mmCIF file of C-alpha atoms in Angstrom:
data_model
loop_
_atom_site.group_PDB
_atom_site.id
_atom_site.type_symbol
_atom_site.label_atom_id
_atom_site.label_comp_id
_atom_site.label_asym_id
_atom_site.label_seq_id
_atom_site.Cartn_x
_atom_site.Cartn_y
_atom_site.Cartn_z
ATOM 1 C CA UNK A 18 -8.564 -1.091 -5.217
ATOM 2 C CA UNK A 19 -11.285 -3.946 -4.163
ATOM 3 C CA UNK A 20 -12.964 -4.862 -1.475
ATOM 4 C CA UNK A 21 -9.992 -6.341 0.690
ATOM 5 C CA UNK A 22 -7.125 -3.958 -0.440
ATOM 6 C CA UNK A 23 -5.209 -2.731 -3.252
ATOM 7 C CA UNK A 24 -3.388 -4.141 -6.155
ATOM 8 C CA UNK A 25 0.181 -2.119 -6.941
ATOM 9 C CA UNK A 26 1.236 -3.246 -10.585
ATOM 10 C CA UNK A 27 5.175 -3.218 -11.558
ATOM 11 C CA UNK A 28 6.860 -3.461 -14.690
ATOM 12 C CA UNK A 29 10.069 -1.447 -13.859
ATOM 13 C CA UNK A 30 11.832 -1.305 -10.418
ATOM 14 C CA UNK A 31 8.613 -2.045 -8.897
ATOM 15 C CA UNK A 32 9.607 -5.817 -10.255
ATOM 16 C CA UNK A 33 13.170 -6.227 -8.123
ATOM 17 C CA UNK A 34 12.434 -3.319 -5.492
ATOM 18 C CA UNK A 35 9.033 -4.178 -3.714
ATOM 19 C CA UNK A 36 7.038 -1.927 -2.041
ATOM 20 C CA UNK A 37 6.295 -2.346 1.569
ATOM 21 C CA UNK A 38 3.725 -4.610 3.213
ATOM 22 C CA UNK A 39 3.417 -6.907 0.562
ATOM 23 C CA UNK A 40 0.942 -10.082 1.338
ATOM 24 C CA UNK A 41 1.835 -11.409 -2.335
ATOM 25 C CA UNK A 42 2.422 -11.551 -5.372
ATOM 26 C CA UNK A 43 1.373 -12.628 -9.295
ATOM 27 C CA UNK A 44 3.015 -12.638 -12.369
ATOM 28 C CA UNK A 45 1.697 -11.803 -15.662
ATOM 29 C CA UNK A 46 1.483 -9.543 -18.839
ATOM 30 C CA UNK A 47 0.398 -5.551 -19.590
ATOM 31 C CA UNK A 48 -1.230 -6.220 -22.941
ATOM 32 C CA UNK A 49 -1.067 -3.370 -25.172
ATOM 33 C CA UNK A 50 2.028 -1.860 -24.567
ATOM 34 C CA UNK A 51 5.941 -1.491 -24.909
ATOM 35 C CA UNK A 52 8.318 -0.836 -22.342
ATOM 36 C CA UNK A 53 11.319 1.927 -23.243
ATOM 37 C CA UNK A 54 13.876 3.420 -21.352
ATOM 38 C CA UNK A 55 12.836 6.887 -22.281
ATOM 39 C CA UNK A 56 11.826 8.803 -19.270
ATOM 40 C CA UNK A 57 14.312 11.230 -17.970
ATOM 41 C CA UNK A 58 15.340 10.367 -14.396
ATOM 42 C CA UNK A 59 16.496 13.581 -12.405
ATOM 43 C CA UNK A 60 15.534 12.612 -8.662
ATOM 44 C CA UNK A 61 16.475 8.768 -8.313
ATOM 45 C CA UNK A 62 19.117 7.156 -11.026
ATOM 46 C CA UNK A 63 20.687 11.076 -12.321
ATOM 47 C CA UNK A 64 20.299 14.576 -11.077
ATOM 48 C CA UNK A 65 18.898 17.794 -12.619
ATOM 49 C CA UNK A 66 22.521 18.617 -13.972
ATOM 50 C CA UNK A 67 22.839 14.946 -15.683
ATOM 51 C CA UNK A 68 19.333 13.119 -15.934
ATOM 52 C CA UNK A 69 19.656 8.927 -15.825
ATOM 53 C CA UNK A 70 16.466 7.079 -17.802
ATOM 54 C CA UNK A 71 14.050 5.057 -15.575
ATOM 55 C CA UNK A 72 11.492 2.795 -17.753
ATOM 56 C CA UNK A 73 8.173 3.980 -18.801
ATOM 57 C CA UNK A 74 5.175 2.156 -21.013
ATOM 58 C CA UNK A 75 3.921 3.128 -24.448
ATOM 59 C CA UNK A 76 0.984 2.258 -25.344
ATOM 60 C CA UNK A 77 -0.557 0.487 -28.564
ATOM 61 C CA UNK A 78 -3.020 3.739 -29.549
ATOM 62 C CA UNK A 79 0.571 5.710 -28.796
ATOM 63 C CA UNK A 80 2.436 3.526 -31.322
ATOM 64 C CA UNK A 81 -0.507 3.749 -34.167
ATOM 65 C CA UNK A 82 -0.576 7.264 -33.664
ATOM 66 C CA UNK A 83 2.733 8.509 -34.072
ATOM 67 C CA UNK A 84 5.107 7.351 -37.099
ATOM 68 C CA UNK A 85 8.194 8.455 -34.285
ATOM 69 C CA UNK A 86 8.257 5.553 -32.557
ATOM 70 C CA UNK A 87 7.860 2.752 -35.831
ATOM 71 C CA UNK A 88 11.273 1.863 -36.172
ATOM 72 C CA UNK A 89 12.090 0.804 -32.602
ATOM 73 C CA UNK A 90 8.736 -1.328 -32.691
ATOM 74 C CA UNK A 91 10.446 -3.012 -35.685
ATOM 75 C CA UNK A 92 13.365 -3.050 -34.187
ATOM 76 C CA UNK A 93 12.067 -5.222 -30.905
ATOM 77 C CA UNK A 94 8.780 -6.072 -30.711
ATOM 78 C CA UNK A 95 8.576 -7.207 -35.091
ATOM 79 C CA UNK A 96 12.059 -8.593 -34.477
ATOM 80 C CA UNK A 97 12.824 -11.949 -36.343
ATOM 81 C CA UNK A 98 13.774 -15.041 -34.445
ATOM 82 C CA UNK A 99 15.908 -17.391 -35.844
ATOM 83 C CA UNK A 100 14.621 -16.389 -39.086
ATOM 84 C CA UNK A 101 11.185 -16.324 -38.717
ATOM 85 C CA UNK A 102 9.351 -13.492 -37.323
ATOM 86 C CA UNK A 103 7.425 -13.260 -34.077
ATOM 87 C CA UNK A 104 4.546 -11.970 -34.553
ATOM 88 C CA UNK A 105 2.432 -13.163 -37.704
ATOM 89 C CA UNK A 106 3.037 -11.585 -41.373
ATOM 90 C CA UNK A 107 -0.406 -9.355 -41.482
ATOM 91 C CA UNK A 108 1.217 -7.834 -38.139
ATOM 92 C CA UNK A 109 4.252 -6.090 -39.547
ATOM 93 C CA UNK A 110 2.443 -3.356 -39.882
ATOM 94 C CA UNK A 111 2.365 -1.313 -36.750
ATOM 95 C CA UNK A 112 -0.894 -0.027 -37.318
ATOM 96 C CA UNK A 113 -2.343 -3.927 -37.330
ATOM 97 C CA UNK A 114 -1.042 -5.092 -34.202
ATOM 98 C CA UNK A 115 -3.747 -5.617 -31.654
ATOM 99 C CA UNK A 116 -3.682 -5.593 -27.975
ATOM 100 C CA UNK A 117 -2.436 -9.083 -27.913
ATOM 101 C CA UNK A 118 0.415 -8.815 -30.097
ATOM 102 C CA UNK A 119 2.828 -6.609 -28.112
ATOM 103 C CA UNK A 120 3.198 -7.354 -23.969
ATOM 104 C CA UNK A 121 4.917 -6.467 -21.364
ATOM 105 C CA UNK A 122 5.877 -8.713 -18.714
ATOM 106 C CA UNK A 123 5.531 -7.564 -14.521
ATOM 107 C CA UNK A 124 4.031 -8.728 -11.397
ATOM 108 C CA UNK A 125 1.320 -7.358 -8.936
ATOM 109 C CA UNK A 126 1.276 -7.032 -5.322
ATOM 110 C CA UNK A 127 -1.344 -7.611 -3.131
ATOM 111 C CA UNK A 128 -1.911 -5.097 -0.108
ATOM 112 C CA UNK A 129 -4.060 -5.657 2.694
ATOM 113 C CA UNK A 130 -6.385 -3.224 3.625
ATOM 114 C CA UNK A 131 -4.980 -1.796 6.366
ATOM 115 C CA UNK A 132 -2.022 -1.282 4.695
ATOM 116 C CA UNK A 133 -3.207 0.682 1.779
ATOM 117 C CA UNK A 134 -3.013 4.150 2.734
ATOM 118 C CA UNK A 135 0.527 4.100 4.010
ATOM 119 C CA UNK A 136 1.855 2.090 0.978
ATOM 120 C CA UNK A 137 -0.005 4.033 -1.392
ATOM 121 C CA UNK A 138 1.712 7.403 0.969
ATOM 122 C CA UNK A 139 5.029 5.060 -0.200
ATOM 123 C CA UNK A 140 4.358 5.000 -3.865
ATOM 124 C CA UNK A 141 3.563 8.964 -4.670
ATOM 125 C CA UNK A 142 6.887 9.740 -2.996
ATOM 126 C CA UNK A 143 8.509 7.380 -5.080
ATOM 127 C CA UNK A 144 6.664 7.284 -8.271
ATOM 128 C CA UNK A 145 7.318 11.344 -9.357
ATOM 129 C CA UNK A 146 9.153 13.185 -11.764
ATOM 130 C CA UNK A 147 6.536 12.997 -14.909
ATOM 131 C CA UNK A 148 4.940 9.783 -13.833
ATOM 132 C CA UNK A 149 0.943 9.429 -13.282
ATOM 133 C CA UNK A 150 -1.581 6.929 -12.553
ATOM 134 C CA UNK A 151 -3.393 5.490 -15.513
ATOM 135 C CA UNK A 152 -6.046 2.023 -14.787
ATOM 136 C CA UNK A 153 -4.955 -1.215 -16.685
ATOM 137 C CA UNK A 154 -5.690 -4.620 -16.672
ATOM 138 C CA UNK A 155 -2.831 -7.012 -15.337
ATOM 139 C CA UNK A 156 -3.437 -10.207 -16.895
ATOM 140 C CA UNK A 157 -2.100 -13.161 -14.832
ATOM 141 C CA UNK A 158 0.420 -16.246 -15.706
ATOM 142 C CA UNK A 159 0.846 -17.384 -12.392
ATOM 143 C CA UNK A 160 -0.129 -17.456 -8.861
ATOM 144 C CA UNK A 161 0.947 -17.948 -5.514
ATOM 145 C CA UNK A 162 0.573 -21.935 -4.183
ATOM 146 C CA UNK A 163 -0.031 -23.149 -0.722
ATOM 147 C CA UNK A 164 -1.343 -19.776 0.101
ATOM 148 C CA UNK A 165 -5.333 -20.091 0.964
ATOM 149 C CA UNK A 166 -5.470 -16.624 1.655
ATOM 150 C CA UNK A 167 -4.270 -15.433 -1.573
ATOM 151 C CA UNK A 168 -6.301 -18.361 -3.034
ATOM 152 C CA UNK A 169 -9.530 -17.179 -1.973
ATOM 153 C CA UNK A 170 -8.758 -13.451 -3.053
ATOM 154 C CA UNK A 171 -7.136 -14.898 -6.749
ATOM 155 C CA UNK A 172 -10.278 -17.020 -7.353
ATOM 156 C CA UNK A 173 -12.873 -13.412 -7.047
ATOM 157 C CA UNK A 174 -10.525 -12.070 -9.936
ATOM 158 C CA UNK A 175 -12.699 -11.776 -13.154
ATOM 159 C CA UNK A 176 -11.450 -13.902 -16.062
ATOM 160 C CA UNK A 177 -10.390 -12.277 -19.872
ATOM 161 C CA UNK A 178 -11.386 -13.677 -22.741
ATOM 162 C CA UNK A 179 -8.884 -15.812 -22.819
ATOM 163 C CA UNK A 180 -9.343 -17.175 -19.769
ATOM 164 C CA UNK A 181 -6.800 -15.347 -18.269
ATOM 165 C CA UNK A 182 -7.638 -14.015 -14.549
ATOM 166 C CA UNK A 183 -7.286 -10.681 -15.157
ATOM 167 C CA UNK A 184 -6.562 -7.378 -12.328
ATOM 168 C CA UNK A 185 -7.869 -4.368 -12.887
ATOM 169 C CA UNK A 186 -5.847 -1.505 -11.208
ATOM 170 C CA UNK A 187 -3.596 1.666 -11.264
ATOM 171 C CA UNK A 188 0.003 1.983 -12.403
ATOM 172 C CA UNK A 189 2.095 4.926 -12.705
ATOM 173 C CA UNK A 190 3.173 5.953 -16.189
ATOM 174 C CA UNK A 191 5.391 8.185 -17.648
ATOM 175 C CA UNK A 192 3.429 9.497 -20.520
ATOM 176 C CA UNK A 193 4.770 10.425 -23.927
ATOM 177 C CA UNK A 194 3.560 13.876 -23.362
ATOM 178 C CA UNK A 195 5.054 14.305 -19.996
ATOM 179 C CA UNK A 196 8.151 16.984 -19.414
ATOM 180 C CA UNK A 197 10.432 14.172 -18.553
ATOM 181 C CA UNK A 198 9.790 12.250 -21.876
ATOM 182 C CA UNK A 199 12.786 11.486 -23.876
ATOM 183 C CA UNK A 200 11.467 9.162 -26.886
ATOM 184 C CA UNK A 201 11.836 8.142 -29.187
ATOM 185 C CA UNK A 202 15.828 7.769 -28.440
ATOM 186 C CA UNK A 203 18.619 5.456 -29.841
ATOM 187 C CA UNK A 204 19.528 2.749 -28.178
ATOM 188 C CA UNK A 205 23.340 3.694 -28.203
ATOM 189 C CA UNK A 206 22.177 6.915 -26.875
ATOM 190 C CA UNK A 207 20.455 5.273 -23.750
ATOM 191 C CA UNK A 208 22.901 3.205 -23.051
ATOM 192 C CA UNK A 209 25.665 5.725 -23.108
ATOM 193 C CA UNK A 210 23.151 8.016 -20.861
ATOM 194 C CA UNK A 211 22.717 4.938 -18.255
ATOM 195 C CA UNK A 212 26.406 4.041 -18.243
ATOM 196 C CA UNK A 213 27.137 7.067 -17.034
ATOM 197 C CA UNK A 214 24.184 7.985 -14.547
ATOM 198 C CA UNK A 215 23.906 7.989 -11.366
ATOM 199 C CA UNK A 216 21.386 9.826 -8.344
ATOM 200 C CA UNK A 217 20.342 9.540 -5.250
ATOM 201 C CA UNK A 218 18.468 6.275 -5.282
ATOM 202 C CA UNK A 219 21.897 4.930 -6.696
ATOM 203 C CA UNK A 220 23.765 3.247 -10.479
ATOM 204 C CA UNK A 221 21.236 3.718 -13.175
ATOM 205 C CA UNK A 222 23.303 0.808 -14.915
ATOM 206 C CA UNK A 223 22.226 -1.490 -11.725
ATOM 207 C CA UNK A 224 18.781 -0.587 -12.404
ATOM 208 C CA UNK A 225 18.827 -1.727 -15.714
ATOM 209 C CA UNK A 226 20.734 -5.203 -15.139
ATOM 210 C CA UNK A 227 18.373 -5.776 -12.241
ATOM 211 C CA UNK A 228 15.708 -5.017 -14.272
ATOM 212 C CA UNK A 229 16.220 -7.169 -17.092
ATOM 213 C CA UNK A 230 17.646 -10.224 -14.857
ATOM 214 C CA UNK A 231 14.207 -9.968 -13.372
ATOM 215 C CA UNK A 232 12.196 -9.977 -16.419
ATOM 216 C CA UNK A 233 13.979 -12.794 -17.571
ATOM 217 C CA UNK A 234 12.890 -14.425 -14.273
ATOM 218 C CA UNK A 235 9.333 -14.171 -14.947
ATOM 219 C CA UNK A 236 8.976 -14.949 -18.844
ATOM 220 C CA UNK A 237 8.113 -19.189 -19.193
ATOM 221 C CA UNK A 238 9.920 -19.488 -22.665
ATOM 222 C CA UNK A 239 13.370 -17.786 -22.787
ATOM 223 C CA UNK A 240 13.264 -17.963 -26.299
ATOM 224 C CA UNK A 241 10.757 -14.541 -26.449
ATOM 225 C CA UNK A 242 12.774 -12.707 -24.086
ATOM 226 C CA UNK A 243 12.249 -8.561 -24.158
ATOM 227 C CA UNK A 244 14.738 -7.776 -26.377
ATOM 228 C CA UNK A 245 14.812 -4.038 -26.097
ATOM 229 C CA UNK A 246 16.047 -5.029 -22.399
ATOM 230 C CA UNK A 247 18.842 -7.465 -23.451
ATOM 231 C CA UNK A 248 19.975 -5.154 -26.129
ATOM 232 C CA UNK A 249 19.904 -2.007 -23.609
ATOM 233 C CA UNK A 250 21.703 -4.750 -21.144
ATOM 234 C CA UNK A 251 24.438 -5.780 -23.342
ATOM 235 C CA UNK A 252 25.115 -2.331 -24.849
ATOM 236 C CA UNK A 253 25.249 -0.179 -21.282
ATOM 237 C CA UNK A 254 27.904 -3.049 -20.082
ATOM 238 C CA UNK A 255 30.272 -2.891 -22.782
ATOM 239 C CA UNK A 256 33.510 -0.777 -22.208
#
């Protein structure tokens, strides 16, 4: 919250499904985190009798302190790109990587005050089955032009170290400690899980191609794409 409304930050279907009475939005980064496919979906993309996955976050201090979830970090985020790796050598060690070393890319929305309580009515409907707010800073890549009022509430944004403007502000999370968590999981078993989901909010598949197509969208250099995503992507569409 601030002074002239709320900020709602999105890294999952938040991204391609807005909520209502947007005035705008920004793109940026989650620093400090991973996004999986591992929370069980029962109400929206499956049912109690066959659960779909929605995406959650894991955060850094999660990674360090369980060995569980090493391999898929090595997997993804330690990857190697066209034979070199991503991230630099004294970070191959999970328990070395700092805040800066593993992102995740999403945008925030900018609600006007008057709007707040009804979208924020909105977002507990939609945001339930194990998820719960948690505060994080949204650093930002890019911002809305030609817009003066979004200009003048952008410029009171406080800036990160790096210079980065930076949000401060609440996101719903799907803990690892939450009843619908089901990580650390194969990929092959996610996909398989996805491919065949469906609930009332509709095809878990669509909400992972949407997903990832939207992602895509948003990151400058295609060349340091999420890779968990386009490996989820690709699996969950083959025959």
């Amino acid at each position: 919250m601030t002074q002239s409304g709320m900020w709602i930050i999105g890294y999952g279907s938040l991204i391609f499904k807005p909520p209502p009475l947007v005035s705008f939005k920004v793109s940026g980064t989650l620093q400090g985190y991973i996004r999986r496919f591992w929370q069980s979906s029962s109400d929206h993309r499956g049912t109690p009798e066959l659960p779909g996955r929605v995406v959650t976050l894991i955060s850094l201090d999660d990674l360090k302190k369980h060995d569980k979830f090493e391999g898929s970090v090595h997997s993804y985020e330690l990857r190697e790109l066209d034979g070199k790796t991503v991230l630099h050598e004294s970070a191959q060690d999970v328990g070395n990587l700092t805040d800066h070393d593993v992102k995740v890319w999403g945008v925030a929305y900018y609600i006007e005050p008057q709007n707040v309580h009804e979208v924020k009515q909105y977002l507990d409907i939609r945001e339930q089955d194990g998820y719960t707010l948690h505060t994080v800073k949204f650093h930002v890549h890019s911002i809305p032009v030609n817009d003066e009022n979004a200009k003048e509430i952008i410029d009171a944004l406080p800036r990160a170290e790096d210079g980065h403007l930076y949000i401060e502000s609440s996101v719903y999370i799907g803990t690892i400690d939450n009843p619908s968590f089901s990580g650390p999981e194969s990929i092959e078993k996610t996909a398989k899980i996805i491919k065949n989901s469906r609930g009332p909010s509709g095809d878990n598949y669509l909400y992972l191609h949407n997903l990832t197509a939207s992602v895509r969208d948003l990151q400058p250099d295609p060349a340091f794409s999420d890779s968990y995503l386009e490996a989820l992507t690709h699996m969950a569409s083959l025959k």
